[in-house]
Coordinates of C-alpha atoms in Angstrom, one line a residue:
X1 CA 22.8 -17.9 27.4
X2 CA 22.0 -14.2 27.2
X3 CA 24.7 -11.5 25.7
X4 CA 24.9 -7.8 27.1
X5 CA 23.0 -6.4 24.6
X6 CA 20.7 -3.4 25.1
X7 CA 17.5 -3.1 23.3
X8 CA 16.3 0.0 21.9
X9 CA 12.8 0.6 20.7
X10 CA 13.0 2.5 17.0
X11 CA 10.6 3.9 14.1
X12 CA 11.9 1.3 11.4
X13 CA 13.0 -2.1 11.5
X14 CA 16.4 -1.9 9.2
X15 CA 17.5 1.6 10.6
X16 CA 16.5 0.0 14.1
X17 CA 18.8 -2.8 13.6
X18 CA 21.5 -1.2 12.3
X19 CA 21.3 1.1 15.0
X20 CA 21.1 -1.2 17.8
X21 CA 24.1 -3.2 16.5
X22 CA 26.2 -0.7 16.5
X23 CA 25.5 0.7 19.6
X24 CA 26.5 -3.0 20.8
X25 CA 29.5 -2.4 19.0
X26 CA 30.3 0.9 20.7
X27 CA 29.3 3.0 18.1
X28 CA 26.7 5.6 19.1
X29 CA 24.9 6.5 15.8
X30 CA 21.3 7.3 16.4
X31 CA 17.9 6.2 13.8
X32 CA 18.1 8.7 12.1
X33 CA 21.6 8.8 11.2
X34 CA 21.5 5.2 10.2
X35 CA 18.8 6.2 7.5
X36 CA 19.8 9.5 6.3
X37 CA 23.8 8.6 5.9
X38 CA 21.7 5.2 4.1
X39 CA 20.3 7.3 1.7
X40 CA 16.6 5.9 2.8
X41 CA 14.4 7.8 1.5
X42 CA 13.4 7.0 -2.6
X43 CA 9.9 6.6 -4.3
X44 CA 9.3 4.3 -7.1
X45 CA 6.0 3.3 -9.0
X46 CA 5.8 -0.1 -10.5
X47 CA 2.8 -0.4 -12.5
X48 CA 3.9 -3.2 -14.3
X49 CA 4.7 -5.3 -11.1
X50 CA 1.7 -6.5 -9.1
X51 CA 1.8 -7.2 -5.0
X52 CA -1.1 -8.4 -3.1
X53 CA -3.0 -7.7 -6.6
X54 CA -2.1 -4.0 -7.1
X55 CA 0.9 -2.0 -8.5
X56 CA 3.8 -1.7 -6.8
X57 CA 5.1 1.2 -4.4
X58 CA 8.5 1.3 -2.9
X59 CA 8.9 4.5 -0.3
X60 CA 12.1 3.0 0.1
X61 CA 15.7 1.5 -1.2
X62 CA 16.1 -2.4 -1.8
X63 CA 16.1 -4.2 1.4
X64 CA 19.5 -4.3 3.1
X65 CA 20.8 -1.0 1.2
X66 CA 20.3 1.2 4.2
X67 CA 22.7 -0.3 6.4
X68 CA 25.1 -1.3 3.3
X69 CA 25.5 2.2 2.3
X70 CA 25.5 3.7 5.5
X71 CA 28.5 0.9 6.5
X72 CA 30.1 2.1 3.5
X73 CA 30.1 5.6 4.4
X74 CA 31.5 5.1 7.0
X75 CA 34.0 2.6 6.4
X76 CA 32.0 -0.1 8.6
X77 CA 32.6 -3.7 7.2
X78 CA 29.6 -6.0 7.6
X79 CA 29.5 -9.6 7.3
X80 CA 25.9 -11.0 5.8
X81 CA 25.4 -14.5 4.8
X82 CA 22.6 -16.8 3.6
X83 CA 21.8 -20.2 3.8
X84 CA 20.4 -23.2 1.9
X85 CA 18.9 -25.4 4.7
X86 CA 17.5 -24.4 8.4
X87 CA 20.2 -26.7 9.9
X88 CA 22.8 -25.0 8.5
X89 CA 21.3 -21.5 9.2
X90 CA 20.7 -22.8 13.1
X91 CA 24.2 -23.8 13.9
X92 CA 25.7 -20.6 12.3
X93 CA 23.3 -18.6 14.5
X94 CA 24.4 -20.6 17.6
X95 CA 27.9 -20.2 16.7
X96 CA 27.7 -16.5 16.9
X97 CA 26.0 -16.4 20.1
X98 CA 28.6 -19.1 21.8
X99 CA 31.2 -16.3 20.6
X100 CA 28.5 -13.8 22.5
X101 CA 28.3 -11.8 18.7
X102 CA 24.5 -10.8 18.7
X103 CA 23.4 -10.5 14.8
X104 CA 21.0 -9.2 12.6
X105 CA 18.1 -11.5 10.8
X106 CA 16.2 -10.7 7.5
X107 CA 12.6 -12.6 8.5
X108 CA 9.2 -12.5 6.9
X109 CA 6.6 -10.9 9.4
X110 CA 3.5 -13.7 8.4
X111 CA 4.7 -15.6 11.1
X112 CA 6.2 -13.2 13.5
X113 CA 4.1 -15.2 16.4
X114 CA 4.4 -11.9 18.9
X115 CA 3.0 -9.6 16.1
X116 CA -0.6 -8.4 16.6
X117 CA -2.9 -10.2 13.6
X118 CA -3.5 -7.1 12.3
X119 CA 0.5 -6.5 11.3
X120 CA 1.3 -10.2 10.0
X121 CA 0.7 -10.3 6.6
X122 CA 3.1 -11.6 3.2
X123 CA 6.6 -9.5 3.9
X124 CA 9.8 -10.8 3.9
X125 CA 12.0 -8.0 5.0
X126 CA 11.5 -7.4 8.3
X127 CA 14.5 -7.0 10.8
X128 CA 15.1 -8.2 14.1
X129 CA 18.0 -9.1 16.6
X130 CA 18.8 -12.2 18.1
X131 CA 21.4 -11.8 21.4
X132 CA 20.8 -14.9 23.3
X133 CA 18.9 -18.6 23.7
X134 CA 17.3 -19.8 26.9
X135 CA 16.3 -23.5 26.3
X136 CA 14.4 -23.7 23.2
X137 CA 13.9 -19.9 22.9
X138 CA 16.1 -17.7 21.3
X139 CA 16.2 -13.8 23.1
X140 CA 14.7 -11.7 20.1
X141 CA 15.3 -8.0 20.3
X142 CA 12.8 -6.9 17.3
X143 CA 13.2 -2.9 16.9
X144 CA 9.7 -1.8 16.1
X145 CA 8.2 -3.6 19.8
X146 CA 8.6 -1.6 22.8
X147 CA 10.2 -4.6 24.7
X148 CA 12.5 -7.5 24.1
X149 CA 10.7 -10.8 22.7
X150 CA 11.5 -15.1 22.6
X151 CA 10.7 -17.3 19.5
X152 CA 11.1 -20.9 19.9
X153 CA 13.7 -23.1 17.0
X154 CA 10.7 -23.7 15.1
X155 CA 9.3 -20.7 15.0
X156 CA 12.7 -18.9 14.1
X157 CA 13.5 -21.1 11.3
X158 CA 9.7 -20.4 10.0
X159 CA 10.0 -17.1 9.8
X160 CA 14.1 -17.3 8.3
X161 CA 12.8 -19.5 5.4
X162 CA 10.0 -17.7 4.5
X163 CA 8.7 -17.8 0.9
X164 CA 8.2 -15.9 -1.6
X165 CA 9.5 -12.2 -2.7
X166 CA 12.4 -10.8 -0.8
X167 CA 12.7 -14.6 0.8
X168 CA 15.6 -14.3 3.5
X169 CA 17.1 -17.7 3.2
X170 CA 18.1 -17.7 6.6
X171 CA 20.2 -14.4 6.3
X172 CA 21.8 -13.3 9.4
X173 CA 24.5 -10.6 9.4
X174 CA 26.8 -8.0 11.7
X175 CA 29.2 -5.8 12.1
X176 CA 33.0 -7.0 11.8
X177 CA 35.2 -3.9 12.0
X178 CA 34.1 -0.8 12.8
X179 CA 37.0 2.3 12.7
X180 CA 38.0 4.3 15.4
X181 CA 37.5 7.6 13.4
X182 CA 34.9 7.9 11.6
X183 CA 34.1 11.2 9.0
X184 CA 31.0 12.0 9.5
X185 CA 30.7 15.5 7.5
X186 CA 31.7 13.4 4.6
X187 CA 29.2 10.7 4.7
X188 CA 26.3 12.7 5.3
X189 CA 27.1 15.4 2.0
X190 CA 27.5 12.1 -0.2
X191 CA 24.1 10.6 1.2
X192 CA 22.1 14.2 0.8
X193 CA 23.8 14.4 -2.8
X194 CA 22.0 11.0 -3.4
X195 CA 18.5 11.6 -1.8
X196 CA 18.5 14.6 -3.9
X197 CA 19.6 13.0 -7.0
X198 CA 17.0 10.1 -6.6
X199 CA 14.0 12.2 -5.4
X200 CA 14.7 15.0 -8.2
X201 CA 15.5 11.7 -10.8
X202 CA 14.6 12.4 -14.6
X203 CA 12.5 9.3 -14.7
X204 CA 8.4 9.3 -14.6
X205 CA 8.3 6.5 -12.3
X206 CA 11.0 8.0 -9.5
X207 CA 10.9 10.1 -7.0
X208 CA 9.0 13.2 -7.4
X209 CA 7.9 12.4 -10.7
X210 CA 6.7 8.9 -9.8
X211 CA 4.9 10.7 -7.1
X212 CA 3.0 12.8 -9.8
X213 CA 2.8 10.0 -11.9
X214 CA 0.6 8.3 -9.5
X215 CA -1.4 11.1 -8.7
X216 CA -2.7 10.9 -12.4
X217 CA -3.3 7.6 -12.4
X218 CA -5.3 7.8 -9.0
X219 CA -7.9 10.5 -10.9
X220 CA -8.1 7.6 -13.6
X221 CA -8.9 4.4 -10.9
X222 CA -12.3 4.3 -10.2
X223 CA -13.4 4.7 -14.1
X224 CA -10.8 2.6 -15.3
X225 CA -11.2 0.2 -12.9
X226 CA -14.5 0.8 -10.9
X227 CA -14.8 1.5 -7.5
X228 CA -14.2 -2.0 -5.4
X229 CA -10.4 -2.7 -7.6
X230 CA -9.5 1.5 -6.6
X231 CA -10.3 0.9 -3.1
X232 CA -8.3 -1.9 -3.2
X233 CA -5.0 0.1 -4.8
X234 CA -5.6 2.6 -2.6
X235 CA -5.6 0.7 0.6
X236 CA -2.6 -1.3 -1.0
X237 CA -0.8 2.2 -1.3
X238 CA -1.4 2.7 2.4
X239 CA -0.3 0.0 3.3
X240 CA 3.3 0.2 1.9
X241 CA 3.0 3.8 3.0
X242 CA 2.5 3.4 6.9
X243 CA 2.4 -0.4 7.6
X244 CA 5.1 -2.1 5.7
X245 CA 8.1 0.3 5.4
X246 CA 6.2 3.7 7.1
X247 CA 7.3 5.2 4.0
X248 CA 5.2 8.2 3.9
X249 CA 5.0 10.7 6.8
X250 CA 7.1 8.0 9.1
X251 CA 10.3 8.2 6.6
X252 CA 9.7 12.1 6.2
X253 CA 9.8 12.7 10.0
X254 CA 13.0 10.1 10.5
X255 CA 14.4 12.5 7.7
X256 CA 14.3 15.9 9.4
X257 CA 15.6 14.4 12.1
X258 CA 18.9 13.4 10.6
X259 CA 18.8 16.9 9.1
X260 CA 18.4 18.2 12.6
X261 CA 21.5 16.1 13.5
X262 CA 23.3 17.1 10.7
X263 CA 22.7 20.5 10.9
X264 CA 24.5 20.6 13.9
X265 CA 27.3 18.4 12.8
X266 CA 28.1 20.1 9.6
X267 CA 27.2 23.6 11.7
X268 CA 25.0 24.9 8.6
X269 CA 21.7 26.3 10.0
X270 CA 20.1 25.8 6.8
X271 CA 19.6 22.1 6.8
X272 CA 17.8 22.7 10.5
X273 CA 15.2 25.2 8.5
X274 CA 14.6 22.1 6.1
X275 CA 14.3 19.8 8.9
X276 CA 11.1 21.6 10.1
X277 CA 10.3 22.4 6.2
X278 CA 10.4 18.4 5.9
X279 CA 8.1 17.7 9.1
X280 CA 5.2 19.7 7.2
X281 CA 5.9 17.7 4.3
X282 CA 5.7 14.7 6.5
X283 CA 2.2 15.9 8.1
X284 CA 1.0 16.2 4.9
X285 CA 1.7 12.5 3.7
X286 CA 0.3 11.0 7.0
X287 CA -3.5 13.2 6.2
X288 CA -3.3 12.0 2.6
X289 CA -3.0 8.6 4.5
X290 CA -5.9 9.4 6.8
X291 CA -7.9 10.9 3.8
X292 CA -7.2 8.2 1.5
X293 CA -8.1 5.6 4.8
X294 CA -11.8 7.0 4.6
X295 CA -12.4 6.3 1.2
X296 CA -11.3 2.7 0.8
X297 CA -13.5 2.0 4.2
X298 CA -16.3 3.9 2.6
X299 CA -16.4 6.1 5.2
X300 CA -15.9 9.6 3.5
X301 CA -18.8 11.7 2.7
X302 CA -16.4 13.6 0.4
X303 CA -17.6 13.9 -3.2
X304 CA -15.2 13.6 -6.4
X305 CA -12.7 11.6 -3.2
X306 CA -10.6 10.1 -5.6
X307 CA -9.9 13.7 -8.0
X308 CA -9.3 15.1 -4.3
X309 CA -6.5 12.7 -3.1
X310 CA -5.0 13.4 -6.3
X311 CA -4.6 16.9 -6.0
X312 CA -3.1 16.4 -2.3
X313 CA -0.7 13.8 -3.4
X314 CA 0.3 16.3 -6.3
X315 CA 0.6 18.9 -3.6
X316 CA 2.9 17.0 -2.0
X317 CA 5.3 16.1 -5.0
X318 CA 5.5 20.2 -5.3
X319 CA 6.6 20.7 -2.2
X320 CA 9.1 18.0 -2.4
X321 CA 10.3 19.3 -5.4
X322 CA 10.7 22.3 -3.8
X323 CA 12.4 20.8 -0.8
X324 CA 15.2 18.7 -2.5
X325 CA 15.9 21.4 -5.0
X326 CA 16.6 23.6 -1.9
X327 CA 18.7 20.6 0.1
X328 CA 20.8 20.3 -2.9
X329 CA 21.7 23.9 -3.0
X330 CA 22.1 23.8 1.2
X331 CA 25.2 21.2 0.8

């Protein structure tokens, strides 16, 4: 059993999904859109929460509040539910594809069989498709591969019951009504008023201030900690930068695009200045990647490295000051 469903390769899983659904659905609302009507893009710095042995770093909402608040935006109902046991979470699945509905799954990524080694590690939030089973395979439309996968039962269920943090207890969900009209100047001036009001938030530990915030405390790393623990929060930080949730340059460039797109909706020129204003920003978090990459792989002849990527990483948090003080005043 396969379902008409077309697969569209995307930068993200959740916006992908969400995308891709609704497209099914007959709603043509791009990546982008998904994300910047979702209010996507947040920092947050969790010192006092440890994953994989270092502080936390979101670049990113709670899983699932993309699509919710983009759905609610735009009046879009979605139907999400979770499950206590795989045979329950099975024949729900199997009942939405015998009524040809393709749906959404929360999985962790550990297990994610088609994923290169390098890309499965502990996370729980990943987003995929399912739109059909062949035998023992179910048809897996995963956002973030460039073509359409299988996973077997057993490897489904694996990945649905994953444990730990964010576990997805089987969570499938989809759209149920979508309206025929649809504001979309609306939507998008309430979701810029909230990026703004979460990146400019008057709390140390969000948005641009958690950004500074964690430019001090990477000047303070390799005394406080020595050199082998900084390398390690450093290459942690990366890693929920551009691996887990591409949160750095990846979110910045999905970003200006929906300001490109919005631009043109709304017809104000101004947001398509701070589009391009936004892709510099974006450049700048992917060489602070690239620079900060070097160092935890000792390969940077660089001295004082770690007083350096502070200063860029405070660079940054200027300019984004800058930036959302200036979106705020463009709506």
């Amino acid at each position: 059993m396969q379902l008409d469903f077309t697969h569209h390769q995307s930068a993200h899983c959740e916006n992908g999904v969400a995308s891709n659904l609704l497209k099914n659905n007959g709603l043509a609302i791009s990546e982008p859109m998904v994300f910047g009507i979702g209010s996507g893009l947040f920092f947050v710095y969790l010192p006092f929460i440890k994953v994989n042995h270092a502080p936390a770093i979101s670049y990113r909402p709670l899983p699932g509040m993309i699509f919710n608040r983009m759905a609610r935006r735009l009046g879009i109902t979605i139907k999400r539910q979770k499950f206590g046991s795989e045979e329950k979470a099975s024949r729900a699945l199997n009942e939405k594809l015998d009524e040809k509905i393709p749906v959404g799954l929360q999985v962790g990524v550990y297990n994610l069989t088609y994923f290169p080694d390098e890309y499965r590690f502990h996370f729980n939030a990943h987003n995929l498709v399912v739109y059909g089973k062949e035998g023992d395979n179910y048809l897996i439309s995963d956002p973030v591969m460039q073509t359409v996968t299988t996973l077997t039962t057993e490897e489904l269920n694996r990945v649905r019951f994953a444990k730990g943090a964010f576990a997805p207890k089987g969570q499938l969900y989809y759209p149920i009504h979508i309206p025929k009209d649809i504001d979309y100047k609306k939507a998008i001036h309430k979701a810029i008023r909230q990026t703004c009001r979460d990146m400019l938030a008057p709390v140390p530990i969000v948005g641009v201030r958690g950004i500074k915030f964690v430019a001090r405390q990477i000047r303070k790393w390799p005394v406080k900690y020595g050199n082998k623990k900084a390398n390690h929060y450093l290459a942690q930080m990366v890693r929920m930068q551009e691996e887990i949730g591409t949160g750095g340059g990846g979110f910045r460039f999905i970003y200006a695009a929906f300001l490109q797109e919005a631009s043109v909706l709304l017809h104000n020129e101004q947001l398509n200045i701070l589009s391009a204003e936004m892709t510099a920003i974006g450049d700048s978090w992917r060489d602070f990647a690239v620079q900060a990459s070097r160092v935890y792989k000792n390969r940077s002849a660089q001295t004082d490295v770690y007083n350096t990527l502070a200063d860029q990483l405070l660079d940054i948090a200027n300019r984004e000051e800058v930036f959302f003080k200036k979106l705020r005043k463009a709506i």
